[in-house]
PDB file of C-alpha atoms in Angstrom:
ATOM      1  CA  UNK Q   1       0.000   0.000   0.000  1.00  0.00           C
ATOM      2  CA  UNK Q   2       1.490   3.327  -1.089  1.00  0.00           C
ATOM      3  CA  UNK Q   3       2.013   6.116   1.417  1.00  0.00           C
ATOM      4  CA  UNK Q   4      -0.274   9.082   0.734  1.00  0.00           C
ATOM      5  CA  UNK Q   5       1.453  12.241  -0.465  1.00  0.00           C
ATOM      6  CA  UNK Q   6       1.692  15.073   2.054  1.00  0.00           C
ATOM      7  CA  UNK Q   7      -0.547  18.047   1.176  1.00  0.00           C
ATOM      8  CA  UNK Q   8       0.966  21.202  -0.268  1.00  0.00           C
ATOM      9  CA  UNK Q   9      -1.068  24.302  -1.041  1.00  0.00           C
ATOM     10  CA  UNK Q  10       0.666  26.452  -3.646  1.00  0.00           C
ATOM     11  CA  UNK Q  11      -0.049  30.177  -3.819  1.00  0.00           C
ATOM     12  CA  UNK Q  12       0.876  31.403  -7.303  1.00  0.00           C
ATOM     13  CA  UNK Q  13       1.498  35.136  -7.537  1.00  0.00           C
ATOM     14  CA  UNK Q  14      -0.109  37.247 -10.226  1.00  0.00           C
ATOM     15  CA  UNK Q  15       1.274  39.272 -11.879  1.00  0.00           C
ATOM     16  CA  UNK Q  16       4.386  37.151 -12.418  1.00  0.00           C
ATOM     17  CA  UNK Q  17       6.800  36.293 -15.202  1.00  0.00           C
ATOM     18  CA  UNK Q  18       7.191  38.090 -18.499  1.00  0.00           C
ATOM     19  CA  UNK Q  19       6.614  41.831 -18.649  1.00  0.00           C
ATOM     20  CA  UNK Q  20       5.871  43.886 -21.756  1.00  0.00           C
ATOM     21  CA  UNK Q  21       9.520  44.894 -22.193  1.00  0.00           C
ATOM     22  CA  UNK Q  22      10.702  41.272 -22.135  1.00  0.00           C
ATOM     23  CA  UNK Q  23       7.915  40.176 -24.507  1.00  0.00           C
ATOM     24  CA  UNK Q  24       8.952  42.929 -26.920  1.00  0.00           C
ATOM     25  CA  UNK Q  25      12.678  42.112 -26.740  1.00  0.00           C
ATOM     26  CA  UNK Q  26      12.149  38.408 -27.457  1.00  0.00           C
ATOM     27  CA  UNK Q  27       9.766  39.211 -30.303  1.00  0.00           C
ATOM     28  CA  UNK Q  28      12.322  41.593 -31.830  1.00  0.00           C
ATOM     29  CA  UNK Q  29      14.884  38.783 -32.018  1.00  0.00           C
ATOM     30  CA  UNK Q  30      12.340  36.341 -33.453  1.00  0.00           C
ATOM     31  CA  UNK Q  31      11.087  38.857 -36.042  1.00  0.00           C
ATOM     32  CA  UNK Q  32      14.664  39.752 -36.999  1.00  0.00           C
ATOM     33  CA  UNK Q  33      15.405  36.074 -37.674  1.00  0.00           C
ATOM     34  CA  UNK Q  34      12.264  35.889 -39.827  1.00  0.00           C
ATOM     35  CA  UNK Q  35      13.238  39.006 -41.763  1.00  0.00           C
ATOM     36  CA  UNK Q  36      16.992  38.546 -42.188  1.00  0.00           C
ATOM     37  CA  UNK Q  37      17.355  34.787 -41.793  1.00  0.00           C
ATOM     38  CA  UNK Q  38      19.782  33.119 -39.390  1.00  0.00           C
ATOM     39  CA  UNK Q  39      22.096  33.982 -37.875  1.00  0.00           C
ATOM     40  CA  UNK Q  40      21.009  37.183 -36.165  1.00  0.00           C
ATOM     41  CA  UNK Q  41      23.522  38.413 -33.607  1.00  0.00           C
ATOM     42  CA  UNK Q  42      22.533  39.687 -30.164  1.00  0.00           C
ATOM     43  CA  UNK Q  43      24.877  41.784 -28.045  1.00  0.00           C
ATOM     44  CA  UNK Q  44      24.715  40.289 -24.546  1.00  0.00           C
ATOM     45  CA  UNK Q  45      21.796  38.230 -23.214  1.00  0.00           C
ATOM     46  CA  UNK Q  46      18.586  39.672 -24.664  1.00  0.00           C
ATOM     47  CA  UNK Q  47      17.042  39.146 -21.206  1.00  0.00           C
ATOM     48  CA  UNK Q  48      18.463  37.497 -18.102  1.00  0.00           C
ATOM     49  CA  UNK Q  49      17.119  33.978 -18.507  1.00  0.00           C
ATOM     50  CA  UNK Q  50      19.050  30.929 -19.756  1.00  0.00           C
ATOM     51  CA  UNK Q  51      15.897  29.128 -20.970  1.00  0.00           C
ATOM     52  CA  UNK Q  52      14.922  32.113 -23.131  1.00  0.00           C
ATOM     53  CA  UNK Q  53      18.467  32.598 -24.453  1.00  0.00           C
ATOM     54  CA  UNK Q  54      18.817  28.897 -25.317  1.00  0.00           C
ATOM     55  CA  UNK Q  55      15.436  28.884 -27.094  1.00  0.00           C
ATOM     56  CA  UNK Q  56      16.420  31.879 -29.223  1.00  0.00           C
ATOM     57  CA  UNK Q  57      19.825  30.327 -29.923  1.00  0.00           C
ATOM     58  CA  UNK Q  58      18.051  27.250 -31.272  1.00  0.00           C
ATOM     59  CA  UNK Q  59      16.105  29.496 -33.668  1.00  0.00           C
ATOM     60  CA  UNK Q  60      19.243  31.142 -35.046  1.00  0.00           C
ATOM     61  CA  UNK Q  61      20.324  33.843 -32.586  1.00  0.00           C
ATOM     62  CA  UNK Q  62      24.026  34.144 -31.802  1.00  0.00           C
ATOM     63  CA  UNK Q  63      24.885  35.880 -28.530  1.00  0.00           C
ATOM     64  CA  UNK Q  64      28.116  37.860 -28.371  1.00  0.00           C
ATOM     65  CA  UNK Q  65      29.836  40.104 -25.848  1.00  0.00           C
ATOM     66  CA  UNK Q  66      31.002  42.846 -28.193  1.00  0.00           C
ATOM     67  CA  UNK Q  67      30.222  44.273 -31.638  1.00  0.00           C
ATOM     68  CA  UNK Q  68      33.638  43.179 -32.941  1.00  0.00           C
ATOM     69  CA  UNK Q  69      32.265  39.630 -33.004  1.00  0.00           C
ATOM     70  CA  UNK Q  70      29.433  40.563 -35.418  1.00  0.00           C
ATOM     71  CA  UNK Q  71      30.143  39.993 -39.153  1.00  0.00           C
ATOM     72  CA  UNK Q  72      29.661  43.125 -41.252  1.00  0.00           C
ATOM     73  CA  UNK Q  73      26.880  41.522 -43.305  1.00  0.00           C
ATOM     74  CA  UNK Q  74      24.684  40.381 -40.379  1.00  0.00           C
ATOM     75  CA  UNK Q  75      22.243  42.342 -38.189  1.00  0.00           C
ATOM     76  CA  UNK Q  76      22.703  42.810 -34.465  1.00  0.00           C
ATOM     77  CA  UNK Q  77      20.116  43.330 -31.703  1.00  0.00           C
ATOM     78  CA  UNK Q  78      20.848  45.269 -28.504  1.00  0.00           C
ATOM     79  CA  UNK Q  79      19.495  43.775 -25.285  1.00  0.00           C
ATOM     80  CA  UNK Q  80      16.445  44.886 -23.313  1.00  0.00           C
ATOM     81  CA  UNK Q  81      18.655  46.404 -20.592  1.00  0.00           C
ATOM     82  CA  UNK Q  82      19.876  49.225 -22.828  1.00  0.00           C
ATOM     83  CA  UNK Q  83      23.342  50.145 -24.070  1.00  0.00           C
ATOM     84  CA  UNK Q  84      25.636  53.177 -23.853  1.00  0.00           C
ATOM     85  CA  UNK Q  85      25.324  55.649 -26.738  1.00  0.00           C
ATOM     86  CA  UNK Q  86      28.750  54.570 -27.962  1.00  0.00           C
ATOM     87  CA  UNK Q  87      27.424  51.129 -28.942  1.00  0.00           C
ATOM     88  CA  UNK Q  88      24.886  52.149 -31.650  1.00  0.00           C
ATOM     89  CA  UNK Q  89      27.377  54.821 -32.779  1.00  0.00           C
ATOM     90  CA  UNK Q  90      30.000  52.113 -33.229  1.00  0.00           C
ATOM     91  CA  UNK Q  91      27.506  49.889 -35.054  1.00  0.00           C
ATOM     92  CA  UNK Q  92      26.599  52.717 -37.418  1.00  0.00           C
ATOM     93  CA  UNK Q  93      30.269  53.493 -38.045  1.00  0.00           C
ATOM     94  CA  UNK Q  94      30.838  49.863 -38.999  1.00  0.00           C
ATOM     95  CA  UNK Q  95      27.824  49.867 -41.303  1.00  0.00           C
ATOM     96  CA  UNK Q  96      25.951  47.242 -39.280  1.00  0.00           C
ATOM     97  CA  UNK Q  97      22.185  46.871 -39.418  1.00  0.00           C
ATOM     98  CA  UNK Q  98      21.091  47.086 -35.789  1.00  0.00           C
ATOM     99  CA  UNK Q  99      17.842  46.831 -33.844  1.00  0.00           C
ATOM    100  CA  UNK Q 100      17.427  48.266 -30.372  1.00  0.00           C
ATOM    101  CA  UNK Q 101      15.418  46.037 -28.018  1.00  0.00           C
ATOM    102  CA  UNK Q 102      15.901  48.366 -25.045  1.00  0.00           C
ATOM    103  CA  UNK Q 103      12.780  48.337 -22.880  1.00  0.00           C
ATOM    104  CA  UNK Q 104      10.886  51.599 -23.505  1.00  0.00           C
ATOM    105  CA  UNK Q 105      10.788  52.210 -19.751  1.00  0.00           C
ATOM    106  CA  UNK Q 106      14.593  52.040 -19.628  1.00  0.00           C
ATOM    107  CA  UNK Q 107      14.766  54.350 -22.649  1.00  0.00           C
ATOM    108  CA  UNK Q 108      12.565  56.787 -20.699  1.00  0.00           C
ATOM    109  CA  UNK Q 109      15.202  56.881 -17.944  1.00  0.00           C
ATOM    110  CA  UNK Q 110      17.894  57.479 -20.591  1.00  0.00           C
ATOM    111  CA  UNK Q 111      16.026  60.504 -21.946  1.00  0.00           C
ATOM    112  CA  UNK Q 112      15.515  61.880 -18.437  1.00  0.00           C
ATOM    113  CA  UNK Q 113      19.253  61.568 -17.782  1.00  0.00           C
ATOM    114  CA  UNK Q 114      19.991  63.594 -20.926  1.00  0.00           C
ATOM    115  CA  UNK Q 115      17.500  66.285 -19.933  1.00  0.00           C
ATOM    116  CA  UNK Q 116      18.903  66.631 -16.414  1.00  0.00           C
ATOM    117  CA  UNK Q 117      22.446  67.011 -17.735  1.00  0.00           C
ATOM    118  CA  UNK Q 118      21.235  69.539 -20.309  1.00  0.00           C
ATOM    119  CA  UNK Q 119      19.725  71.467 -17.383  1.00  0.00           C
ATOM    120  CA  UNK Q 120      23.139  71.533 -15.698  1.00  0.00           C
ATOM    121  CA  UNK Q 121      22.331  69.045 -12.935  1.00  0.00           C
ATOM    122  CA  UNK Q 122      24.525  66.297 -11.523  1.00  0.00           C
ATOM    123  CA  UNK Q 123      22.613  63.003 -11.375  1.00  0.00           C
ATOM    124  CA  UNK Q 124      22.591  60.588  -8.462  1.00  0.00           C
ATOM    125  CA  UNK Q 125      21.679  57.245 -10.005  1.00  0.00           C
ATOM    126  CA  UNK Q 126      20.277  54.676  -7.587  1.00  0.00           C
ATOM    127  CA  UNK Q 127      21.219  51.216  -8.830  1.00  0.00           C
ATOM    128  CA  UNK Q 128      23.576  48.242  -8.691  1.00  0.00           C
ATOM    129  CA  UNK Q 129      27.147  48.554  -9.954  1.00  0.00           C
ATOM    130  CA  UNK Q 130      27.894  46.433 -12.999  1.00  0.00           C
ATOM    131  CA  UNK Q 131      24.278  45.792 -13.966  1.00  0.00           C
ATOM    132  CA  UNK Q 132      23.800  46.237 -17.755  1.00  0.00           C
ATOM    133  CA  UNK Q 133      21.035  48.782 -17.211  1.00  0.00           C
ATOM    134  CA  UNK Q 134      23.314  50.906 -15.026  1.00  0.00           C
ATOM    135  CA  UNK Q 135      26.145  50.695 -17.558  1.00  0.00           C
ATOM    136  CA  UNK Q 136      23.748  51.670 -20.336  1.00  0.00           C
ATOM    137  CA  UNK Q 137      22.325  54.640 -18.430  1.00  0.00           C
ATOM    138  CA  UNK Q 138      25.744  55.970 -17.436  1.00  0.00           C
ATOM    139  CA  UNK Q 139      26.650  55.741 -21.117  1.00  0.00           C
ATOM    140  CA  UNK Q 140      23.944  58.274 -22.044  1.00  0.00           C
ATOM    141  CA  UNK Q 141      25.730  61.239 -20.485  1.00  0.00           C
ATOM    142  CA  UNK Q 142      29.281  62.601 -20.426  1.00  0.00           C
ATOM    143  CA  UNK Q 143      31.618  61.114 -17.834  1.00  0.00           C
ATOM    144  CA  UNK Q 144      31.508  62.864 -14.474  1.00  0.00           C
ATOM    145  CA  UNK Q 145      27.868  63.974 -14.696  1.00  0.00           C
ATOM    146  CA  UNK Q 146      26.427  60.991 -12.806  1.00  0.00           C
ATOM    147  CA  UNK Q 147      27.268  59.251  -9.517  1.00  0.00           C
ATOM    148  CA  UNK Q 148      26.089  55.782  -8.480  1.00  0.00           C
ATOM    149  CA  UNK Q 149      24.288  55.357  -5.153  1.00  0.00           C
ATOM    150  CA  UNK Q 150      23.861  51.715  -4.108  1.00  0.00           C
ATOM    151  CA  UNK Q 151      23.180  51.937  -0.378  1.00  0.00           C
ATOM    152  CA  UNK Q 152      21.671  54.111   2.327  1.00  0.00           C
ATOM    153  CA  UNK Q 153      25.185  54.695   3.682  1.00  0.00           C
ATOM    154  CA  UNK Q 154      26.324  56.066   0.336  1.00  0.00           C
ATOM    155  CA  UNK Q 155      23.281  58.327   0.207  1.00  0.00           C
ATOM    156  CA  UNK Q 156      24.201  59.672   3.655  1.00  0.00           C
ATOM    157  CA  UNK Q 157      27.873  60.262   2.800  1.00  0.00           C
ATOM    158  CA  UNK Q 158      27.639  61.585  -0.766  1.00  0.00           C
ATOM    159  CA  UNK Q 159      29.372  64.935  -1.222  1.00  0.00           C
ATOM    160  CA  UNK Q 160      27.681  67.048  -3.873  1.00  0.00           C
ATOM    161  CA  UNK Q 161      29.814  68.755  -6.521  1.00  0.00           C
ATOM    162  CA  UNK Q 162      30.175  72.409  -5.612  1.00  0.00           C
ATOM    163  CA  UNK Q 163      27.926  74.784  -7.512  1.00  0.00           C
ATOM    164  CA  UNK Q 164      25.877  72.043  -9.198  1.00  0.00           C
ATOM    165  CA  UNK Q 165      22.184  71.353  -8.749  1.00  0.00           C
ATOM    166  CA  UNK Q 166      21.239  67.702  -8.240  1.00  0.00           C
ATOM    167  CA  UNK Q 167      18.737  65.233  -9.655  1.00  0.00           C
ATOM    168  CA  UNK Q 168      18.143  61.561  -8.970  1.00  0.00           C
ATOM    169  CA  UNK Q 169      17.080  58.665 -11.191  1.00  0.00           C
ATOM    170  CA  UNK Q 170      16.801  54.951 -10.505  1.00  0.00           C
ATOM    171  CA  UNK Q 171      17.371  51.596 -12.125  1.00  0.00           C
ATOM    172  CA  UNK Q 172      13.985  50.167 -13.184  1.00  0.00           C
ATOM    173  CA  UNK Q 173      14.341  46.794 -11.408  1.00  0.00           C
ATOM    174  CA  UNK Q 174      15.106  47.829  -7.829  1.00  0.00           C
ATOM    175  CA  UNK Q 175      13.377  47.027  -4.563  1.00  0.00           C
ATOM    176  CA  UNK Q 176      10.585  49.548  -4.144  1.00  0.00           C
ATOM    177  CA  UNK Q 177      11.121  49.666  -0.374  1.00  0.00           C
ATOM    178  CA  UNK Q 178      14.929  50.021  -0.526  1.00  0.00           C
ATOM    179  CA  UNK Q 179      14.716  52.735  -3.142  1.00  0.00           C
ATOM    180  CA  UNK Q 180      12.138  54.782  -1.252  1.00  0.00           C
ATOM    181  CA  UNK Q 181      14.411  54.787   1.811  1.00  0.00           C
ATOM    182  CA  UNK Q 182      17.395  56.002  -0.229  1.00  0.00           C
ATOM    183  CA  UNK Q 183      15.238  58.664  -1.880  1.00  0.00           C
ATOM    184  CA  UNK Q 184      14.075  59.875   1.546  1.00  0.00           C
ATOM    185  CA  UNK Q 185      17.707  60.301   2.595  1.00  0.00           C
ATOM    186  CA  UNK Q 186      18.606  62.207  -0.568  1.00  0.00           C
ATOM    187  CA  UNK Q 187      15.581  64.491  -0.302  1.00  0.00           C
ATOM    188  CA  UNK Q 188      16.359  65.191   3.361  1.00  0.00           C
ATOM    189  CA  UNK Q 189      20.014  65.981   2.668  1.00  0.00           C
ATOM    190  CA  UNK Q 190      19.433  67.855  -0.590  1.00  0.00           C
ATOM    191  CA  UNK Q 191      15.988  69.536  -0.387  1.00  0.00           C
ATOM    192  CA  UNK Q 192      16.192  70.978  -3.887  1.00  0.00           C
ATOM    193  CA  UNK Q 193      17.063  67.698  -5.629  1.00  0.00           C
ATOM    194  CA  UNK Q 194      15.031  67.142  -8.806  1.00  0.00           C
ATOM    195  CA  UNK Q 195      12.907  63.985  -8.870  1.00  0.00           C
ATOM    196  CA  UNK Q 196      12.138  61.958 -11.993  1.00  0.00           C
ATOM    197  CA  UNK Q 197       8.910  62.611 -13.844  1.00  0.00           C
ATOM    198  CA  UNK Q 198       6.858  59.612 -12.790  1.00  0.00           C
ATOM    199  CA  UNK Q 199       8.210  56.484 -11.145  1.00  0.00           C
ATOM    200  CA  UNK Q 200      11.450  55.082 -12.595  1.00  0.00           C
ATOM    201  CA  UNK Q 201      10.958  51.620 -11.086  1.00  0.00           C
ATOM    202  CA  UNK Q 202       8.869  49.931 -13.744  1.00  0.00           C
ATOM    203  CA  UNK Q 203       5.261  48.854 -13.296  1.00  0.00           C
ATOM    204  CA  UNK Q 204       6.178  45.173 -13.676  1.00  0.00           C
ATOM    205  CA  UNK Q 205       8.835  45.277 -10.954  1.00  0.00           C
ATOM    206  CA  UNK Q 206       6.467  47.092  -8.560  1.00  0.00           C
ATOM    207  CA  UNK Q 207       3.551  44.765  -9.334  1.00  0.00           C
ATOM    208  CA  UNK Q 208       5.607  41.589  -8.896  1.00  0.00           C
ATOM    209  CA  UNK Q 209       7.005  42.791  -5.584  1.00  0.00           C
ATOM    210  CA  UNK Q 210       3.526  43.667  -4.319  1.00  0.00           C
ATOM    211  CA  UNK Q 211       2.212  40.216  -5.281  1.00  0.00           C
ATOM    212  CA  UNK Q 212       5.238  38.526  -3.695  1.00  0.00           C
ATOM    213  CA  UNK Q 213       4.527  40.294  -0.405  1.00  0.00           C
ATOM    214  CA  UNK Q 214       0.964  38.970  -0.350  1.00  0.00           C
ATOM    215  CA  UNK Q 215       1.886  35.334  -1.014  1.00  0.00           C
ATOM    216  CA  UNK Q 216       4.888  35.472   1.335  1.00  0.00           C
ATOM    217  CA  UNK Q 217       2.684  36.656   4.192  1.00  0.00           C
ATOM    218  CA  UNK Q 218       0.540  33.526   3.762  1.00  0.00           C
ATOM    219  CA  UNK Q 219       3.315  31.001   3.055  1.00  0.00           C
ATOM    220  CA  UNK Q 220       5.860  28.950   4.953  1.00  0.00           C
ATOM    221  CA  UNK Q 221       8.326  29.349   2.100  1.00  0.00           C
ATOM    222  CA  UNK Q 222       8.577  31.027  -1.298  1.00  0.00           C
ATOM    223  CA  UNK Q 223      10.215  29.885  -4.514  1.00  0.00           C
ATOM    224  CA  UNK Q 224      11.150  32.624  -6.981  1.00  0.00           C
ATOM    225  CA  UNK Q 225      11.781  31.374 -10.503  1.00  0.00           C
ATOM    226  CA  UNK Q 226      14.443  33.435 -12.219  1.00  0.00           C
ATOM    227  CA  UNK Q 227      18.104  33.768 -13.109  1.00  0.00           C
ATOM    228  CA  UNK Q 228      20.815  34.589 -10.550  1.00  0.00           C
ATOM    229  CA  UNK Q 229      21.841  37.628 -12.646  1.00  0.00           C
ATOM    230  CA  UNK Q 230      18.253  38.919 -12.840  1.00  0.00           C
ATOM    231  CA  UNK Q 231      17.943  41.982 -10.612  1.00  0.00           C
ATOM    232  CA  UNK Q 232      14.148  41.935 -10.420  1.00  0.00           C
ATOM    233  CA  UNK Q 233      14.127  38.219  -9.493  1.00  0.00           C
ATOM    234  CA  UNK Q 234      16.661  38.718  -6.693  1.00  0.00           C
ATOM    235  CA  UNK Q 235      14.541  41.558  -5.337  1.00  0.00           C
ATOM    236  CA  UNK Q 236      11.537  39.193  -5.110  1.00  0.00           C
ATOM    237  CA  UNK Q 237      13.549  36.886  -2.851  1.00  0.00           C
ATOM    238  CA  UNK Q 238      14.447  39.852  -0.635  1.00  0.00           C
ATOM    239  CA  UNK Q 239      10.811  40.995  -0.482  1.00  0.00           C
ATOM    240  CA  UNK Q 240       9.702  37.603   0.857  1.00  0.00           C
ATOM    241  CA  UNK Q 241      12.579  37.315   3.337  1.00  0.00           C
ATOM    242  CA  UNK Q 242      11.805  40.740   4.779  1.00  0.00           C
ATOM    243  CA  UNK Q 243       8.419  39.434   5.835  1.00  0.00           C
ATOM    244  CA  UNK Q 244      10.161  36.635   7.752  1.00  0.00           C
ATOM    245  CA  UNK Q 245       9.400  33.966   5.143  1.00  0.00           C
ATOM    246  CA  UNK Q 246      12.257  31.832   3.892  1.00  0.00           C
ATOM    247  CA  UNK Q 247      12.717  32.235   0.158  1.00  0.00           C
ATOM    248  CA  UNK Q 248      14.938  30.769  -2.519  1.00  0.00           C
ATOM    249  CA  UNK Q 249      15.740  31.574  -6.149  1.00  0.00           C
ATOM    250  CA  UNK Q 250      15.615  28.648  -8.559  1.00  0.00           C
ATOM    251  CA  UNK Q 251      15.993  28.590 -12.332  1.00  0.00           C
ATOM    252  CA  UNK Q 252      14.103  25.368 -13.113  1.00  0.00           C
ATOM    253  CA  UNK Q 253      12.282  22.495 -11.443  1.00  0.00           C
ATOM    254  CA  UNK Q 254      15.598  20.613 -11.301  1.00  0.00           C
ATOM    255  CA  UNK Q 255      16.717  22.945  -8.499  1.00  0.00           C
ATOM    256  CA  UNK Q 256      13.821  22.177  -6.144  1.00  0.00           C
ATOM    257  CA  UNK Q 257      15.184  21.246  -2.710  1.00  0.00           C
ATOM    258  CA  UNK Q 258      12.679  18.889  -1.102  1.00  0.00           C
ATOM    259  CA  UNK Q 259      14.569  18.856   2.205  1.00  0.00           C
ATOM    260  CA  UNK Q 260      14.190  22.665   2.296  1.00  0.00           C
ATOM    261  CA  UNK Q 261      10.427  22.166   1.962  1.00  0.00           C
ATOM    262  CA  UNK Q 262      10.237  19.838   4.982  1.00  0.00           C
ATOM    263  CA  UNK Q 263       7.275  20.912   7.120  1.00  0.00           C
ATOM    264  CA  UNK Q 264       6.034  23.498   4.617  1.00  0.00           C
ATOM    265  CA  UNK Q 265       2.299  23.216   4.033  1.00  0.00           C
ATOM    266  CA  UNK Q 266       1.769  26.413   2.028  1.00  0.00           C
ATOM    267  CA  UNK Q 267       4.314  27.394  -0.610  1.00  0.00           C
ATOM    268  CA  UNK Q 268       4.369  30.681  -2.481  1.00  0.00           C
ATOM    269  CA  UNK Q 269       5.619  30.607  -6.075  1.00  0.00           C
ATOM    270  CA  UNK Q 270       6.375  33.555  -8.317  1.00  0.00           C
ATOM    271  CA  UNK Q 271       8.597  34.331 -11.290  1.00  0.00           C
ATOM    272  CA  UNK Q 272      10.792  37.248 -12.269  1.00  0.00           C
ATOM    273  CA  UNK Q 273       9.981  39.419 -15.272  1.00  0.00           C
ATOM    274  CA  UNK Q 274      12.268  37.470 -17.618  1.00  0.00           C
ATOM    275  CA  UNK Q 275      11.115  33.970 -16.602  1.00  0.00           C
ATOM    276  CA  UNK Q 276       8.609  32.251 -18.939  1.00  0.00           C
ATOM    277  CA  UNK Q 277       5.441  30.617 -17.629  1.00  0.00           C
ATOM    278  CA  UNK Q 278       6.610  27.174 -18.804  1.00  0.00           C
ATOM    279  CA  UNK Q 279       9.266  27.203 -16.078  1.00  0.00           C
ATOM    280  CA  UNK Q 280       6.687  27.917 -13.376  1.00  0.00           C
ATOM    281  CA  UNK Q 281       4.447  25.139 -14.642  1.00  0.00           C
ATOM    282  CA  UNK Q 282       7.435  22.797 -14.585  1.00  0.00           C
ATOM    283  CA  UNK Q 283       8.037  23.626 -10.936  1.00  0.00           C
ATOM    284  CA  UNK Q 284       4.405  22.999 -10.004  1.00  0.00           C
ATOM    285  CA  UNK Q 285       4.366  19.714 -11.933  1.00  0.00           C
ATOM    286  CA  UNK Q 286       7.531  18.494 -10.200  1.00  0.00           C
ATOM    287  CA  UNK Q 287       6.089  19.393  -6.801  1.00  0.00           C
ATOM    288  CA  UNK Q 288       2.941  17.449  -7.678  1.00  0.00           C
ATOM    289  CA  UNK Q 289       5.024  14.267  -8.006  1.00  0.00           C
ATOM    290  CA  UNK Q 290       5.937  14.474  -4.320  1.00  0.00           C
ATOM    291  CA  UNK Q 291       2.948  16.299  -2.814  1.00  0.00           C
ATOM    292  CA  UNK Q 292      -0.834  16.318  -3.045  1.00  0.00           C
ATOM    293  CA  UNK Q 293      -0.873  19.766  -4.601  1.00  0.00           C
ATOM    294  CA  UNK Q 294      -3.678  22.310  -4.586  1.00  0.00           C
ATOM    295  CA  UNK Q 295      -3.210  25.596  -6.438  1.00  0.00           C
ATOM    296  CA  UNK Q 296      -4.500  29.091  -5.769  1.00  0.00           C
ATOM    297  CA  UNK Q 297      -3.672  32.102  -7.902  1.00  0.00           C
ATOM    298  CA  UNK Q 298      -3.330  35.280  -5.846  1.00  0.00           C
ATOM    299  CA  UNK Q 299      -3.830  38.295  -8.110  1.00  0.00           C
ATOM    300  CA  UNK Q 300      -3.003  41.779  -6.880  1.00  0.00           C
ATOM    301  CA  UNK Q 301      -3.023  43.714 -10.182  1.00  0.00           C
ATOM    302  CA  UNK Q 302      -4.060  43.451 -13.841  1.00  0.00           C
ATOM    303  CA  UNK Q 303      -1.479  44.101 -16.542  1.00  0.00           C
ATOM    304  CA  UNK Q 304      -2.420  44.852 -20.142  1.00  0.00           C
ATOM    305  CA  UNK Q 305       0.535  46.926 -21.294  1.00  0.00           C
ATOM    306  CA  UNK Q 306       2.143  46.207 -24.678  1.00  0.00           C
ATOM    307  CA  UNK Q 307       4.999  48.023 -26.408  1.00  0.00           C
ATOM    308  CA  UNK Q 308       5.284  48.579 -30.143  1.00  0.00           C
ATOM    309  CA  UNK Q 309       7.975  46.888 -32.203  1.00  0.00           C
ATOM    310  CA  UNK Q 310      10.570  48.939 -34.091  1.00  0.00           C
ATOM    311  CA  UNK Q 311       9.128  50.230 -37.370  1.00  0.00           C
ATOM    312  CA  UNK Q 312      11.464  48.014 -39.433  1.00  0.00           C
ATOM    313  CA  UNK Q 313       9.963  44.872 -37.881  1.00  0.00           C
ATOM    314  CA  UNK Q 314       6.341  45.879 -37.369  1.00  0.00           C
ATOM    315  CA  UNK Q 315       5.274  44.295 -40.658  1.00  0.00           C
ATOM    316  CA  UNK Q 316       8.026  41.661 -40.866  1.00  0.00           C
TER     317      UNK Q 316
END
């Protein structure tokens, strides 16, 4: 006689997974392959997810680190995280056909950075050093016009350039709570600092963090499906842990740790903005092999945003 499976109630966050910027970036690569034929080159990972990158590679995408690796007769796509101005300038100088898959919400931050510099302000950019989005945003303005603020301590100790007004902008995939604390410090220390027009942290990041908080509050543990280099996915883990719920980032069902789930009766599951739904379903299916699973979707917001494709691909 077989032993009955232990019960496990799974709370699935909504919204979760792909955002409009990721959908658009993937579609740009797919449409470019349709239009130009394979191979189509992509500078850096189009989005931070190995499953997505491998799927596009199988269709004919070739991922490279630098433009020098792109043959002169093949098109190149820039990733959703954005690139410094020097990159498209270099591509144009080499005569390359290029397509920019930068998320429109990241591009909005780029344009704000240009406007603040044009207004004579020094920008404090709240973000994580080395992240492609930060590198791309710093590359929109002349060197020395922007300073990176990663922590509350840095916000407290920053010394403003003499005679320069200040502005702040933020990476789009940050923790909403962390960022608001840093902003409070900057606004207290520099009362005249110019704020961005509208929220820089993107709607998808905010919505996924809000949903993660709700499921974490009701769960004994939370799995976040996403890549270890995905900023928005890492922030979802932090959001759950701050509520006192243990949380872990996994990329696929193969990384499920059943010992870690010992004693857990309610499990929250969500996915970062670059993780496809198929990975979440794979996790639930694997759990169902070991547990008597019941599912409940917990929706905290509706998303119906879509971004247009570049004109060259709109009818491809």
